[in-house]
Amino acid sequence: MADDRVYIFDTTLRDGEQAPGYSMNLEEKIKMAKALESLGVDIIEAGFAISSPGDFESVRAIASAVTNVTVASLARALKKDIDAAWNAVKEAKKPRIHVFLATSDLHLEHKLRLTREEALERIRESVTYAHSLCDDIEFSLEDATRTDLDYMCQVVELAISCGASTINLPDTVGYATPGEIAKMIEYVKSHVSNIDKARISMHCHDDLGLAVANSAAGVAAGARQVECTLCGIGERAGNAALEEIVMLLKTRHDVYGVDTGINTKEITRTARLLSSITGVKIFPSKAIVGANAFAHESGIHQHGMMADSRTYEIMTPESVGVSQTNLVLGKHSGQHAFAKKLVELGYSVTKEEEDRLFAEFKKTCDRKKTISDRDIVALVESTSGADSQLWQLESFVVNSGNHMDSTACICLKKDGKVYKDVAIGTGPVYASLRAVEKIIKHPFSLDDYQLQAVTEHRDALGEVLVKVTDASGTYRGRGVSTDVIEASILSALAAVNKMLGNGSAISAGQSASMMSFENDMLIDHTDKAGAR
Ligand code: KIV
Ligand code: ZN
């Protein structure tokens, strides 16, 4: 193994996805996995196969969908977990089983109720068994940073002798400091006789905001794998952010002297894809991928930038895939310029998609003078898959005001036929969604509704993200328009089209408890319109 190569182990789809608000359905996970492969990560942790049939299925599907990247599944140190992990990853070109057991006394006594000796036995059995199935085994000592160092060395030596070729030392609770991480790794390197047979990995959580600093300290001390997630999503305060650790190692090559296999120009696009899939916005001042990460507002800074961009820029926006061209599009822009912009923004679309998106763009130009990159990203993301939509919005009229109920008259189109209905509600969005529900004759509850402006000005596009639920599960939808009611209807239609078509849910339905939220359905079966 070259000593100057750091392997990037991406756990966005496992540690990241289990964080509240970030769940993804099967298609979304596959899309994300392919994007991570293009980004150049070395290992994708695709999920925790034993945790649910849905997780098993997505790990299995990802294992078959990617080729150039190792696919790992997490497993507790239990035979049934290891079997599930192996069955899920075995079709991958490069499969890995990632076995873990907590090793701190706190976890052993209070969580696992195991003695140190019993834990060693579990590790011996589980790693040996995993290695009998798969060549590539990673073993993680959960809560490593609060584990007694001599016991840690015993565990590491044993796991390597049983076949583990990667040893992960997680800072599970985000408690360690960079100095402590360095000492821990030095200790392991000098006290474990077979450590040269394994790659040391860092997996740091961000509870004290030190996940990236701790991962980097691990690399400086000799770790050659870093486990991270896009935008740092993950349990509690999250994990080390992939884009930060990668750009730190690249920008400060003078300090760390190591390389990753990441194609950094893909970073922004991949982070935006995650945001568009999950509907969670990237914080504007987020390092590397935030909208302001390369913006220079103050006069002094702008002056410096004009003289020499190195005065206030330690890396170029282009190096992370942020285009600096000033090609602003508007109603006079042709399809050629529009297509060029799509490519610059990292999209590769078919001719039919380009035609459809260009038509959407032209419609938007009638309502909005200039179209920014962010508008185009919002348009593309909100209309992707629109060709295959079951129900489409034909037209709507909404009447709304204070001291009155709102009325919505909606026309939807399905298979070339137009359907129309009217509903009343306490507000225009509510009335519109009730009318949709009446037309499609399929009750659903609205679990989440978020409205935000895509850009700053008065003519900004409004972007609506919804989550709707029926007995089969929860579905996400997105709609974009200069008219927020239209954006709301479009988002609901995007979600119900997934619900009624073949789209998979972001969380499974709970038919047993369906009765409990039936009362929450938007449709008014008793037709007492306006009761809410
Ligand atoms: O944080 C942690 O310790 C983990 C392990 C399961 C690797 O996520
Ligand atoms: Zn973790």
XYZ file of C-alpha atoms and ligand atoms in Angstrom:
541
model
C 0.000 0.000 0.000
C 1.366 3.403 -0.936
C 1.840 5.287 2.277
C 0.764 8.642 0.878
C -2.710 7.522 -0.213
C -5.699 8.120 2.079
C -8.773 6.008 1.348
C -12.107 7.755 1.556
C -14.815 5.613 3.120
C -18.149 7.331 2.593
C -20.892 6.503 5.086
C -23.495 9.051 3.889
C -25.843 6.170 3.104
C -25.401 4.503 6.519
C -24.312 6.798 9.375
C -25.632 9.817 7.433
C -28.913 8.394 6.305
C -29.887 7.284 9.801
C -29.925 10.916 10.996
C -33.402 12.480 11.256
C -34.567 14.153 8.042
C -32.085 12.382 5.768
C -33.868 9.137 4.947
C -33.827 8.220 1.261
C -35.760 5.725 -0.787
C -34.193 2.996 -2.876
C -33.943 4.965 -6.128
C -32.503 7.963 -4.283
C -29.872 5.804 -2.589
C -28.837 4.269 -5.893
C -28.607 7.725 -7.487
C -26.494 8.897 -4.548
C -24.247 5.816 -4.679
C -23.565 6.364 -8.388
C -22.712 10.001 -7.705
C -20.345 8.952 -4.913
C -18.697 6.546 -7.315
C -18.179 9.398 -9.827
C -16.834 11.540 -7.005
C -14.135 8.917 -6.553
C -14.747 7.612 -3.045
C -12.974 4.317 -2.391
C -15.593 2.643 -0.221
C -19.345 3.214 0.041
C -20.942 2.001 3.246
C -24.324 1.312 1.700
C -26.250 0.492 4.873
C -26.757 -1.857 7.796
C -28.198 -4.906 6.059
C -29.717 -6.619 9.117
C -31.504 -3.498 10.330
C -34.536 -3.785 8.006
C -35.602 -5.488 4.771
C -35.446 -2.045 3.114
C -31.839 -1.542 4.201
C -30.914 -5.041 3.056
C -32.489 -4.395 -0.338
C -30.759 -1.055 -0.798
C -27.326 -2.454 0.110
C -27.926 -5.300 -2.354
C -29.098 -2.927 -5.100
C -26.139 -0.571 -4.593
C -23.724 -3.525 -4.658
C -24.984 -4.350 -8.153
C -25.277 -0.749 -9.342
C -21.662 0.361 -8.877
C -18.454 -1.138 -10.209
C -15.360 0.862 -9.337
C -15.894 1.177 -5.644
C -15.900 -1.180 -2.656
C -19.370 -1.674 -1.162
C -19.569 -2.313 2.577
C -22.390 -3.278 4.888
C -22.248 -2.766 8.628
C -22.744 -5.794 10.925
C -22.694 -6.259 14.681
C -20.338 -9.003 15.866
C -23.110 -11.559 15.408
C -23.420 -14.411 12.916
C -26.906 -13.345 11.756
C -25.698 -9.783 11.069
C -22.635 -11.000 9.213
C -24.757 -13.374 7.100
C -27.131 -10.538 6.192
C -24.218 -8.204 5.394
C -22.551 -10.811 3.211
C -25.772 -11.706 1.374
C -26.302 -8.018 0.663
C -22.798 -7.199 -0.611
C -21.644 -10.439 -2.177
C -22.641 -9.430 -5.731
C -20.465 -6.319 -5.523
C -17.262 -6.275 -7.576
C -15.460 -5.376 -4.361
C -17.465 -6.428 -1.273
C -16.562 -5.602 2.316
C -18.101 -6.660 5.633
C -17.741 -4.049 8.350
C -18.006 -5.734 11.772
C -18.138 -3.673 14.933
C -18.216 -4.155 18.689
C -17.914 -1.564 21.438
C -14.723 -1.879 23.462
C -14.878 0.857 26.128
C -15.624 -0.389 29.634
C -18.611 1.944 29.713
C -20.208 0.282 26.680
C -19.119 -3.230 27.645
C -20.589 -2.996 31.142
C -23.694 -0.916 30.576
C -24.715 -1.591 26.989
C -23.416 -5.038 26.117
C -23.033 -6.549 29.608
C -19.903 -8.332 28.497
C -16.567 -8.707 30.256
C -13.456 -7.723 28.323
C -12.643 -11.440 27.878
C -16.129 -12.237 26.578
C -15.834 -9.366 24.115
C -12.488 -10.730 22.876
C -14.162 -14.071 22.267
C -17.005 -12.419 20.331
C -14.449 -10.570 18.208
C -12.465 -13.746 17.532
C -15.584 -15.656 16.460
C -17.192 -12.890 14.415
C -14.134 -11.644 12.535
C -13.018 -15.223 11.784
C -16.500 -16.057 10.510
C -16.764 -12.862 8.418
C -13.345 -13.561 6.916
C -14.442 -17.085 5.954
C -17.054 -15.395 3.711
C -15.311 -12.282 2.430
C -11.655 -11.304 1.890
C -12.122 -7.667 2.804
C -13.018 -7.264 6.478
C -13.078 -4.068 8.480
C -13.319 -4.220 12.247
C -14.436 -1.178 14.269
C -13.872 -0.735 17.979
C -16.939 1.347 18.782
C -16.169 4.068 21.351
C -12.449 3.501 20.728
C -11.482 6.917 22.041
C -12.822 5.986 25.508
C -11.296 2.502 25.445
C -8.355 1.538 27.652
C -5.291 1.721 25.372
C -3.777 -1.626 26.362
C -7.091 -3.400 25.912
C -7.476 -1.615 22.561
C -4.142 -3.041 21.438
C -5.225 -6.557 22.459
C -8.436 -6.180 20.442
C -6.675 -4.746 17.384
C -4.043 -7.500 17.388
C -6.723 -10.174 17.687
C -8.947 -8.712 14.942
C -6.005 -8.508 12.543
C -4.940 -12.066 13.328
C -8.513 -13.222 12.569
C -8.499 -11.556 9.143
C -9.397 -7.863 9.504
C -7.427 -5.756 7.027
C -8.891 -2.409 8.134
C -9.005 -1.366 11.775
C -11.319 1.529 12.519
C -10.877 3.527 15.732
C -14.031 5.643 15.994
C -14.553 8.679 18.136
C -18.152 7.528 18.457
C -19.288 10.274 20.804
C -17.155 13.115 19.427
C -15.250 13.446 22.710
C -11.577 13.253 21.762
C -9.169 16.060 20.964
C -6.701 16.033 18.059
C -3.767 15.510 20.470
C -5.460 12.475 22.025
C -6.198 10.982 18.608
C -2.543 11.326 17.628
C -1.422 9.638 20.871
C -3.943 6.805 20.429
C -2.667 6.005 16.958
C 0.984 6.257 17.939
C 0.259 3.871 20.815
C -1.484 1.331 18.589
C 1.289 1.528 15.996
C 3.971 0.900 18.587
C 2.167 -1.759 20.676
C 0.388 -3.971 18.122
C 2.858 -6.417 16.597
C 0.851 -7.132 13.393
C -0.370 -3.552 12.746
C 1.559 -3.434 9.437
C -0.985 -5.959 8.068
C -3.893 -3.525 8.398
C -4.906 -0.030 7.407
C -5.874 2.224 10.317
C -9.110 4.160 9.851
C -10.624 7.195 11.554
C -14.365 7.675 12.088
C -15.062 10.854 14.017
C -18.313 12.408 15.174
C -18.729 16.145 15.473
C -20.264 16.673 18.919
C -17.571 19.205 19.851
C -17.030 20.396 16.285
C -13.751 18.481 16.021
C -14.619 15.649 13.625
C -12.515 16.955 10.727
C -9.654 18.131 12.964
C -9.598 14.737 14.690
C -9.692 12.855 11.380
C -6.807 14.979 10.119
C -4.857 14.360 13.324
C -5.410 10.643 12.717
C -4.049 10.967 9.181
C -1.019 12.902 10.398
C -0.346 10.097 12.882
C -0.615 7.366 10.251
C -4.323 6.547 9.620
C -4.861 5.878 5.933
C -8.640 5.617 5.765
C -11.085 8.347 6.755
C -14.774 7.641 7.255
C -16.916 10.639 6.453
C -20.226 11.835 5.018
C -21.188 14.506 2.521
C -21.899 17.789 4.287
C -21.089 15.981 7.548
C -24.577 14.536 7.945
C -24.930 11.840 10.600
C -25.963 10.863 14.105
C -26.447 13.826 16.488
C -23.999 16.556 15.391
C -22.936 14.451 12.425
C -19.737 12.910 11.100
C -16.593 14.388 9.574
C -17.588 16.203 6.373
C -16.118 14.521 3.296
C -15.630 17.771 1.395
C -13.786 19.358 4.331
C -11.351 16.555 5.049
C -10.639 16.045 1.341
C -10.015 19.736 0.660
C -7.965 20.052 3.851
C -5.662 17.227 2.721
C -5.444 18.730 -0.756
C -5.016 22.392 0.203
C -2.533 21.621 2.979
C -0.596 18.960 1.121
C 2.466 20.735 2.496
C 1.420 19.633 6.000
C -0.107 16.184 5.464
C 1.733 14.972 2.348
C -1.068 12.604 1.327
C -3.507 12.294 -1.563
C -7.033 10.960 -1.938
C -8.671 9.566 -5.062
C -11.432 12.184 -4.961
C -12.237 14.116 -8.109
C -12.692 17.356 -6.192
C -14.457 19.056 -9.133
C -17.418 16.776 -8.424
C -17.738 17.855 -4.782
C -20.243 20.694 -5.188
C -22.450 18.779 -7.573
C -22.562 15.722 -5.288
C -23.318 17.814 -2.199
C -26.119 19.588 -4.099
C -27.519 16.260 -5.197
C -27.706 15.146 -1.567
C -29.450 18.377 -0.652
C -31.904 18.088 -3.510
C -32.695 14.451 -2.695
C -33.179 14.974 1.037
C -34.657 18.449 0.802
C -32.239 19.675 3.481
C -30.641 22.947 2.393
C -26.896 23.441 2.637
C -26.146 26.128 5.222
C -24.897 29.197 3.249
C -21.627 29.487 5.160
C -20.932 25.750 5.161
C -17.230 25.255 4.391
C -16.448 24.266 0.783
C -20.035 23.769 -0.459
C -22.079 26.595 1.099
C -23.413 29.274 -1.258
C -21.159 31.842 0.444
C -18.037 29.680 0.631
C -16.456 31.630 -2.236
C -18.402 34.903 -2.001
C -16.525 38.081 -1.101
C -18.803 40.781 0.220
C -16.672 43.386 1.996
C -14.983 46.140 -0.031
C -11.530 45.363 1.340
C -11.879 41.714 0.388
C -13.220 42.544 -3.072
C -10.336 44.905 -3.636
C -7.851 42.212 -2.609
C -9.557 39.639 -4.812
C -9.332 41.947 -7.826
C -5.630 42.489 -7.239
C -4.861 38.801 -6.720
C -7.430 36.133 -5.807
C -4.910 34.432 -3.519
C -5.287 37.316 -1.047
C -8.566 35.905 0.245
C -8.929 32.549 -1.483
C -7.014 29.487 -0.300
C -8.468 27.229 -2.985
C -10.210 28.043 -6.229
C -13.982 27.628 -6.591
C -13.282 25.687 -9.807
C -11.314 23.102 -7.829
C -14.548 22.027 -6.092
C -16.687 22.376 -9.203
C -18.113 25.866 -8.688
C -18.357 27.521 -12.080
C -17.242 31.164 -12.174
C -18.604 32.017 -15.590
C -20.921 34.973 -15.768
C -23.258 33.589 -18.340
C -26.596 34.907 -17.054
C -29.593 33.492 -18.838
C -32.816 35.296 -19.667
C -35.729 35.313 -22.102
C -33.441 35.904 -25.115
C -31.157 32.972 -24.353
C -31.283 30.169 -26.844
C -31.346 26.443 -26.249
C -27.636 26.215 -27.036
C -26.678 28.561 -24.172
C -29.145 26.779 -21.897
C -27.665 23.361 -22.742
C -24.157 24.735 -22.096
C -25.289 25.958 -18.689
C -26.712 22.537 -17.820
C -23.339 20.949 -18.580
C -21.501 23.607 -16.526
C -23.791 22.863 -13.617
C -22.830 19.212 -13.908
C -25.993 17.791 -15.485
C -25.917 15.307 -18.287
C -29.394 15.032 -19.791
C -30.910 13.365 -22.837
C -32.103 15.483 -25.779
C -35.750 14.940 -24.707
C -34.982 16.060 -21.162
C -33.118 19.071 -22.488
C -36.126 20.017 -24.662
C -38.501 19.646 -21.734
C -36.246 21.617 -19.373
C -35.774 24.327 -21.977
C -39.550 24.673 -22.299
C -39.802 24.998 -18.488
C -36.980 27.535 -18.533
C -38.761 29.603 -21.191
C -41.987 29.584 -19.155
C -40.015 30.809 -16.138
C -38.396 33.563 -18.240
C -41.853 34.978 -18.916
C -42.233 35.570 -15.189
C -38.671 36.318 -14.136
C -36.134 38.608 -15.797
C -32.851 36.861 -15.136
C -32.357 33.230 -14.337
C -29.506 32.386 -11.996
C -27.657 29.107 -11.644
C -29.622 28.399 -8.467
C -32.897 28.873 -10.374
C -31.770 26.394 -12.998
C -30.693 23.848 -10.386
C -34.110 24.214 -8.703
C -35.927 23.794 -12.027
C -33.939 20.708 -12.963
C -34.274 19.076 -9.559
C -37.975 19.776 -9.244
C -38.911 18.508 -12.661
C -36.651 15.469 -12.920
C -38.807 12.492 -13.906
C -41.685 14.813 -14.824
C -42.123 13.031 -18.158
C -43.365 9.945 -16.415
C -45.819 11.775 -14.155
C -49.200 10.152 -13.788
C -51.081 13.310 -12.774
C -50.092 16.650 -14.232
C -51.242 20.141 -13.393
C -53.336 21.624 -16.186
C -54.561 24.824 -14.536
C -55.753 26.228 -11.229
C -57.629 29.187 -9.790
C -57.427 30.018 -6.116
C -59.440 32.603 -4.265
C -58.108 33.648 -0.911
C -58.299 36.535 1.537
C -58.619 37.412 5.187
C -62.037 36.960 6.877
C -62.905 34.149 4.455
C -62.169 30.543 3.585
C -59.984 29.879 0.550
C -61.397 28.181 -2.508
C -59.354 26.226 -5.023
C -60.499 25.013 -8.414
C -57.952 22.615 -9.871
C -57.700 20.897 -13.260
C -55.395 17.915 -13.501
C -54.574 15.822 -16.516
C -54.081 12.064 -16.600
C -53.589 10.004 -19.771
C -54.718 12.948 -21.875
C -58.011 13.393 -19.968
C -58.722 16.468 -17.840
C -60.287 16.135 -14.342
C -61.584 19.050 -12.339
C -62.700 19.654 -8.729
C -63.200 22.410 -6.212
C -62.390 22.471 -2.504
C -62.525 24.888 0.372
C -59.932 25.203 3.118
C -58.683 27.546 5.758
C -55.850 28.660 3.475
C -55.000 28.509 -0.246
C -52.492 25.644 0.066
C -54.863 23.596 2.121
C -57.760 24.191 -0.283
C -55.553 23.304 -3.263
C -54.298 20.052 -1.779
C -57.827 19.046 -0.841
C -58.926 19.623 -4.419
C -56.021 17.467 -5.625
C -57.018 14.759 -3.178
C -60.610 14.840 -4.368
C -59.566 14.514 -7.998
C -57.119 11.653 -7.521
C -59.523 9.911 -5.095
C -56.667 8.791 -2.911
C -56.436 10.154 0.628
C -53.055 11.195 1.980
C -51.790 13.132 4.934
C -49.404 16.054 4.649
C -46.518 15.429 7.042
C -44.169 18.218 6.158
C -44.375 21.422 4.123
C -41.458 23.765 3.557
C -41.484 26.864 1.403
C -38.374 28.837 0.582
C -37.219 31.367 -1.957
C -34.547 30.015 -4.310
C -32.906 33.437 -4.728
C -33.151 36.803 -3.010
C -35.290 39.152 -5.113
C -39.013 39.825 -5.315
C -39.429 37.760 -8.454
C -37.639 34.797 -6.844
C -38.780 31.289 -7.557
C -40.555 29.687 -4.621
C -39.512 26.140 -3.882
C -41.870 23.870 -1.945
C -40.861 20.560 -0.418
C -43.543 18.265 0.955
C -43.771 14.875 2.562
C -47.057 13.035 2.129
C -48.069 9.722 3.622
C -50.576 6.985 2.856
C -50.748 3.385 4.049
C -47.846 2.407 1.796
C -45.388 4.914 3.255
C -44.058 8.459 3.099
C -43.124 10.171 -0.168
C -41.259 13.389 -0.875
C -42.156 15.911 -3.563
C -40.690 19.174 -4.797
C -42.250 21.980 -6.815
C -40.820 25.230 -8.115
C -42.613 28.274 -9.494
C -42.731 32.050 -9.167
C -46.230 31.360 -7.797
C -46.021 29.634 -4.421
C -49.481 28.065 -4.748
C -48.458 26.532 -8.053
C -45.203 25.329 -6.450
C -47.274 23.769 -3.637
C -49.569 21.926 -6.044
C -46.606 20.740 -8.128
C -44.801 19.445 -5.054
C -47.874 17.530 -3.879
C -48.337 16.054 -7.356
C -44.673 14.983 -7.489
C -45.170 13.137 -4.201
C -48.528 11.550 -5.031
C -47.232 10.440 -8.417
C -44.527 8.496 -6.580
C -47.166 7.188 -4.186
C -49.478 5.998 -6.947
C -46.753 4.954 -9.374
C -43.787 2.773 -8.693
C -41.668 5.162 -6.670
C -40.474 3.704 -3.397
C -41.241 5.403 -0.108
C -38.599 7.095 2.056
C -40.097 5.212 4.991
C -42.354 2.214 4.959
C -46.065 2.500 5.615
C -47.536 1.520 8.943
C -50.792 -0.037 7.941
C -51.458 -1.149 11.523
C -51.443 2.430 12.724
C -53.135 3.810 9.646
C -56.357 4.278 11.570
C -54.632 6.645 13.933
C -53.735 9.129 11.269
C -56.739 8.616 9.080
C -58.282 11.547 10.916
C -55.438 13.638 9.656
C -56.138 12.993 5.997
C -56.646 16.104 3.977
C -59.726 14.772 2.232
C -62.999 15.519 3.909
C -64.969 12.322 3.441
C -68.013 13.800 5.129
C -67.743 16.750 2.753
C -67.950 19.265 5.561
C -65.693 21.517 3.589
C -63.775 24.087 5.525
C -63.995 22.211 8.811
C -60.274 22.769 9.176
O -19.702 5.982 15.384
C -19.396 4.771 15.380
O -18.711 4.259 16.253
C -19.917 3.977 14.275
C -19.405 2.578 14.175
C -20.503 1.613 13.991
C -18.375 2.488 13.117
O -20.676 4.455 13.460
Zn -20.580 6.673 13.524
